[in-house]
Coordinates of C-alpha atoms in Angstrom, one line a residue:
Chain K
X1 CA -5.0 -14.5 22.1
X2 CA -3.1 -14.3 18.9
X3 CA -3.7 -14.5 15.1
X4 CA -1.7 -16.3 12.0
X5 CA -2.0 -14.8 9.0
X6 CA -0.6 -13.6 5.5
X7 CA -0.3 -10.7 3.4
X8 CA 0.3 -11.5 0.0
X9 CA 1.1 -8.5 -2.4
X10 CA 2.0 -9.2 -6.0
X11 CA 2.1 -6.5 -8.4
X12 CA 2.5 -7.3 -12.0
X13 CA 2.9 -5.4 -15.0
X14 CA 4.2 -5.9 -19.0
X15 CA 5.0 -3.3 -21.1
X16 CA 5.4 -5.3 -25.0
X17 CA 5.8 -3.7 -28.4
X18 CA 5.7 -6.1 -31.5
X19 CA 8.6 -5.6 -34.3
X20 CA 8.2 -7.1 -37.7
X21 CA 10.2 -10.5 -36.9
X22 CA 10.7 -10.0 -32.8
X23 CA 8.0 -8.9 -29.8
X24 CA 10.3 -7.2 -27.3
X25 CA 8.4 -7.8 -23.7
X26 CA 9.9 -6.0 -20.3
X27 CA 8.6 -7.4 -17.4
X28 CA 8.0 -5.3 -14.5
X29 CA 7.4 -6.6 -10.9
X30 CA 7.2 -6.2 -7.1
X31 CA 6.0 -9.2 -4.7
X32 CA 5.8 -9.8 -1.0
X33 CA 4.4 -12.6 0.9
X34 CA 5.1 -12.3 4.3
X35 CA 3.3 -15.1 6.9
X36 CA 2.8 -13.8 10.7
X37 CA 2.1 -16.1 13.9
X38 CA 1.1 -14.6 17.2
X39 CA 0.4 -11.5 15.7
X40 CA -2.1 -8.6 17.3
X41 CA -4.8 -7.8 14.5
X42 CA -8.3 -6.1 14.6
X43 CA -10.4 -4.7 11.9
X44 CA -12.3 -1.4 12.1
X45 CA -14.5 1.0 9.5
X46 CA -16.9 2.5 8.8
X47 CA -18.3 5.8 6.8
X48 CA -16.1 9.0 6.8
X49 CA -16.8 12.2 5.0
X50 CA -15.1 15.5 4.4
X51 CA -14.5 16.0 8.2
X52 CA -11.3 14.5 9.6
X53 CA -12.1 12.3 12.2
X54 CA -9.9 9.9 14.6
X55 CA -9.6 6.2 14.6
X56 CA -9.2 4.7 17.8
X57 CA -6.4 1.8 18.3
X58 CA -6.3 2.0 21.7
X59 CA -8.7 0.5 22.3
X60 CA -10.3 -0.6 18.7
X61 CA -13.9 -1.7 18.7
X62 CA -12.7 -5.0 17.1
X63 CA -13.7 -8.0 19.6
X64 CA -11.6 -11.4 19.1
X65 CA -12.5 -14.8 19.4
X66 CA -12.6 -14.8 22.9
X67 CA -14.6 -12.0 23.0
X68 CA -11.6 -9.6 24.5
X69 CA -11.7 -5.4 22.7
X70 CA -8.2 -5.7 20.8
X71 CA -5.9 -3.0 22.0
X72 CA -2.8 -1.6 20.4
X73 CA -0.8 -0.1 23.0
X74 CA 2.6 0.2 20.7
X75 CA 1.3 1.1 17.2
X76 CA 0.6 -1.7 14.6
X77 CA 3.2 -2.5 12.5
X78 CA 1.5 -2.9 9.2
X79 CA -1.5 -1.0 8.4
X80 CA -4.1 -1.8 5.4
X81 CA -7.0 0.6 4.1
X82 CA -10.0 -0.3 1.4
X83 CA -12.7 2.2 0.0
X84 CA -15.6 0.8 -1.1
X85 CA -16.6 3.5 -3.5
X86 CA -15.0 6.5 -6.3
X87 CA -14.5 8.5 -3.4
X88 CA -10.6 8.8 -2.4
X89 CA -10.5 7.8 1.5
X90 CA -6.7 9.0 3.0
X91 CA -5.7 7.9 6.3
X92 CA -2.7 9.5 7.9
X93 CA -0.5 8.7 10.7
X94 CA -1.1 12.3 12.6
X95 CA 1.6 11.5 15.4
X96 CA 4.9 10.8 13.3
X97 CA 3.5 11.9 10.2
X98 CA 5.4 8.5 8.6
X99 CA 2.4 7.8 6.5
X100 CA -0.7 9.2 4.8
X101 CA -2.0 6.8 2.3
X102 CA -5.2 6.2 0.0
X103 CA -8.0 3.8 -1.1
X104 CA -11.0 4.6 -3.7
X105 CA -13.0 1.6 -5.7
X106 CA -12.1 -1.3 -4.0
X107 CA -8.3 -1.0 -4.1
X108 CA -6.4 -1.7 -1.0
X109 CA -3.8 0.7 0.1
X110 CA -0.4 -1.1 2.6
X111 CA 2.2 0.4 4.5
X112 CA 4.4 -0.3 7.4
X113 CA 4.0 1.9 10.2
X114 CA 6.3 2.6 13.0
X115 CA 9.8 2.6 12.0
X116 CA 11.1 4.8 15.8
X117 CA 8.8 5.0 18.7
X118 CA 5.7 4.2 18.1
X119 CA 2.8 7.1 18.5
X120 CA -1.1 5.8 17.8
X121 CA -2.6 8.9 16.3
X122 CA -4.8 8.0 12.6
X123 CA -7.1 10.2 11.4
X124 CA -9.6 9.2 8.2
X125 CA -10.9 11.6 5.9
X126 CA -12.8 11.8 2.4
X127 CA -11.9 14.2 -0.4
X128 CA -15.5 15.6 -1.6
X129 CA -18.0 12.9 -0.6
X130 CA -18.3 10.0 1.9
X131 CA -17.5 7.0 1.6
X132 CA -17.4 3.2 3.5
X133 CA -14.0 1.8 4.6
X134 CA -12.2 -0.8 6.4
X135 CA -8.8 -0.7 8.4
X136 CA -6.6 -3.6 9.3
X137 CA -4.3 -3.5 12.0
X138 CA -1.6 -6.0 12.2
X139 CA 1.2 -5.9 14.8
X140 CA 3.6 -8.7 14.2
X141 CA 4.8 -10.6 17.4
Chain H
X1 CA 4.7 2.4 -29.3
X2 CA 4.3 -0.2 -26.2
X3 CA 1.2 -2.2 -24.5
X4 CA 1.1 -2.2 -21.1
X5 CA -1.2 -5.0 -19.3
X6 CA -0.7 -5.1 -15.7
X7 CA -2.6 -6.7 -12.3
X8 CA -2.6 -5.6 -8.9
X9 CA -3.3 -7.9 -6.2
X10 CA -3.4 -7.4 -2.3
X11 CA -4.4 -10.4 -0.1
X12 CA -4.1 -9.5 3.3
X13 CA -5.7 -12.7 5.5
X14 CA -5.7 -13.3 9.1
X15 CA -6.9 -15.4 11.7
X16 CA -7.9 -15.4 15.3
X17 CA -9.5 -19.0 16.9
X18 CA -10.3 -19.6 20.5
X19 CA -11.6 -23.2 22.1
X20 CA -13.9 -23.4 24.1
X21 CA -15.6 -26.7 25.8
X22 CA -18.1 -27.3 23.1
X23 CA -16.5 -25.3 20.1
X24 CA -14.2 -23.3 18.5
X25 CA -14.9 -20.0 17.8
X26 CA -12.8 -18.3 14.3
X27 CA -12.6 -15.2 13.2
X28 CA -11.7 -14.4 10.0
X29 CA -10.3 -10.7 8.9
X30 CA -9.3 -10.4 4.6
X31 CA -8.8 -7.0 3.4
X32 CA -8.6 -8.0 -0.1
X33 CA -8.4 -6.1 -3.9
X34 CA -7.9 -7.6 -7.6
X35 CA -7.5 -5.7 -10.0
X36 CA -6.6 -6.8 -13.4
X37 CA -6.3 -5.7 -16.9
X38 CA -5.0 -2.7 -16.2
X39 CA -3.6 -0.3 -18.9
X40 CA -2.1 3.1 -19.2
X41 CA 1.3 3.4 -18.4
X42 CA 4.1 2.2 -15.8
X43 CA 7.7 2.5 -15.2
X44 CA 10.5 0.8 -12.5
X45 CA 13.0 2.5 -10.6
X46 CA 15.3 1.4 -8.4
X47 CA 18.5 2.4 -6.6
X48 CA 20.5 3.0 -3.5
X49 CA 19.7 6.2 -1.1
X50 CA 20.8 7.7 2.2
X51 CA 19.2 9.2 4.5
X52 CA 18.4 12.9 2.8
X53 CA 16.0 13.0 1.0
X54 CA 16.9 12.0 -2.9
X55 CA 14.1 12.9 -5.8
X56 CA 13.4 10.9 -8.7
X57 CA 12.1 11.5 -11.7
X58 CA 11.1 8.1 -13.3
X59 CA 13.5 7.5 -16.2
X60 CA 12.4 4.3 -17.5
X61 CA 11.8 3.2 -21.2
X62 CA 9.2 1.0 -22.6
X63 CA 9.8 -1.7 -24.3
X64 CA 9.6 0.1 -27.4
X65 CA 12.7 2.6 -26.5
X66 CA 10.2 5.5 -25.2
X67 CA 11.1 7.3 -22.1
X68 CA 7.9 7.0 -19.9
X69 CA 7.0 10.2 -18.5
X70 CA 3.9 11.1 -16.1
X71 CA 3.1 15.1 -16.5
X72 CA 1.1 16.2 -14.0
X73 CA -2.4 17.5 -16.3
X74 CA -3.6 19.5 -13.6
X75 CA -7.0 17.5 -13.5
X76 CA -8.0 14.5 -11.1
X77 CA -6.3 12.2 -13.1
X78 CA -2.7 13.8 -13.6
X79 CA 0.5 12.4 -12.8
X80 CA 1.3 9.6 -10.7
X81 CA -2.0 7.2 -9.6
X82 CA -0.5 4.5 -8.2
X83 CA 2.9 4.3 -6.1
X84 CA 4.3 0.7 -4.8
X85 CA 7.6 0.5 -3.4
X86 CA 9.5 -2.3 -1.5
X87 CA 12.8 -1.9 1.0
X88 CA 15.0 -4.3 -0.7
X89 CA 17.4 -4.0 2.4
X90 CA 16.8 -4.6 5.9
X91 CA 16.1 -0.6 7.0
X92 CA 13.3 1.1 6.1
X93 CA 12.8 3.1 3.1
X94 CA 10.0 6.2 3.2
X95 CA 8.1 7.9 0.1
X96 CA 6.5 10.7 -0.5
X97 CA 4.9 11.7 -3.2
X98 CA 3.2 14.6 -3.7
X99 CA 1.1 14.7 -0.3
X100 CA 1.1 11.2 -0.1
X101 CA 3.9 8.7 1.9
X102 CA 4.6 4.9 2.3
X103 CA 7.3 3.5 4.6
X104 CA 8.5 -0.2 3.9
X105 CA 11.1 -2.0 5.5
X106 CA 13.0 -5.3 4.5
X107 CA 10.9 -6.9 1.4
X108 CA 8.0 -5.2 2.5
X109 CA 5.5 -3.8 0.2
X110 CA 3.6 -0.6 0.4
X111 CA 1.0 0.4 -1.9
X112 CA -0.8 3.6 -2.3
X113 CA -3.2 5.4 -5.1
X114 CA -3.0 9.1 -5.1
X115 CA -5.7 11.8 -5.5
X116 CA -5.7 14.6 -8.3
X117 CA -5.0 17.1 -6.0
X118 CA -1.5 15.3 -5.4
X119 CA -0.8 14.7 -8.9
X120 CA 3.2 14.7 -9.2
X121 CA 5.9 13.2 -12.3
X122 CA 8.4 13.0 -9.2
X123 CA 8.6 10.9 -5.7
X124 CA 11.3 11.8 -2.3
X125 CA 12.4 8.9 -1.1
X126 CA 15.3 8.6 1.8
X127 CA 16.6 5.4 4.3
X128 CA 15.7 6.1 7.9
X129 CA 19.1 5.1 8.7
X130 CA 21.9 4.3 6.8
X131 CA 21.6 3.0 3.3
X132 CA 18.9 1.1 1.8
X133 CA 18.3 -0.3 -1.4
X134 CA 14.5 0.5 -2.9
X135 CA 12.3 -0.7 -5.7
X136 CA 9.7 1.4 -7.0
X137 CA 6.4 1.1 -9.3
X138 CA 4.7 4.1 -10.6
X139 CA 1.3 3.4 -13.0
X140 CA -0.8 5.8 -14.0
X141 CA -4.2 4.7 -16.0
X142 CA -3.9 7.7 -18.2
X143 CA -2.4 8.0 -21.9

């Protein structure tokens, strides 16, 4: 069982000033969109406070279509976190210490993970609250 | 003086379909955020590193000739709020800033807010091996 799939990133800012005959405009830009086939994914959240706790990858609780627990036995190689609420939600790659990233309000924090061998240790944590969030795991083929 | 009007959007979309003798089953998995109309303040940097550890202090200026700086206020909403930065070479390039790091390899993109508590003007960032080439976006919300 394998997925198809897309992650689209586009991040887009201006930064204008107006002069009396001129508007000077600098455009300032970083996109990605990247399409996978055969790729491993699974979803996972839940509600995380203060305490550190694990997420499991191997296995997830994430069933696919056919009904088969998604396992991860090499680490994913893209990793996605959203926060639901003002709370900040880090989650941090405890085995290779290559990532630790953040979510709060609805934004959606990327990275890669996995640049050597591979470990499959994520822990989740709040900073002064709890808060509802959701992981996707995507391991290219 | 310079207006900054900026939009973040992450789409992240998959798939999984099995068929079965009377149907297929799909499940769908989007992780998705849009944010728009965002003001405060935002720089670029790019450049070339090795694998030691290089830090940069943002050095861009607005559109208006002001260098853009992000002091670290010492409350939740100093320094750096959002960090985005691509590999533009095929290695991987890793960041850290303040407590907080991204890895990205080959066009990639990785995103992160911060916290207060890791508020920061500066970011590390280093090649895993070799040389790479890096593009980074720092935005904070604040004046």
């Amino acid at each position: 069982m394998s997925a198809t799939g897309s992650i689209d990133i586009r991040v887009d800012f201006s930064d204008s000033t107006a002069r009396q005959t001129k508007l000077l405009s600098k455009l300032l830009s970083i996109n990605e969109l990247s399409e996978f086939t055969g790729a491993t994914v699974a979803v996972t959240g839940g509600t995380v406070g203060t305490a550190s706790a694990s997420v499991s990858i191997e296995p997830t609780d994430y069933r696919n279509a056919s009904g088969e627990i998604v396992s991860f036995a090499t680490a994913p190689t893209r990793i996605g976190l959203r926060a639901d609420g003002a709370v900040p939600v880090t989650l941090t790659d405890t085995d290779l210490g290559e990532f630790k990233i953040a979510s709060r309000s609805g934004s959606v924090a990327v990275t890669r993970w996995g640049s050597s061998s591979p470990g499959n240790g994520l822990t989740i944590q709040a900073a002064g609250g709890t808060n509802t969030y959701t992981i996707l795991l995507v391991r290219d083929s | 003086m310079s207006d900054v009007s900026g939009q973040i959007s992450v789409n992240l979309s998959f798939s999984d379909s099995t068929s079965l003798p009377t149907k297929t089953v799909l499940k769908t998995l989007l992780l998705l955020e849009e944010s728009e109309g965002l003001t405060g303040k935002v720089a670029i940097v790019s450049g070339t590193v090795g694998t030691a550890a290089l830090t940069v202090t943002p050095a861009y200026r607005n559109a208006s000739g002001a260098l853009v700086s992000f002091p670290d206020r010492g409350d939740s909403r100093g320094g750096i709020n959002t960090i985005v930065l691509q590999s533009q070479s095929p290695g991987y390039v890793a960041l850290a800033c303040g407590d907080f790091k991204l890895l990205s390899g080959s066009g990639e993109v990785a995103e992160t807010v911060t916290t207060g508590e890791s508020a920061t003007d500066s970011f590390n960032v280093n090649a895993i091996s070799g040389t790479a080439d890096y593009l980074v976006i720092v935005y904070a919300d604040g004046d």
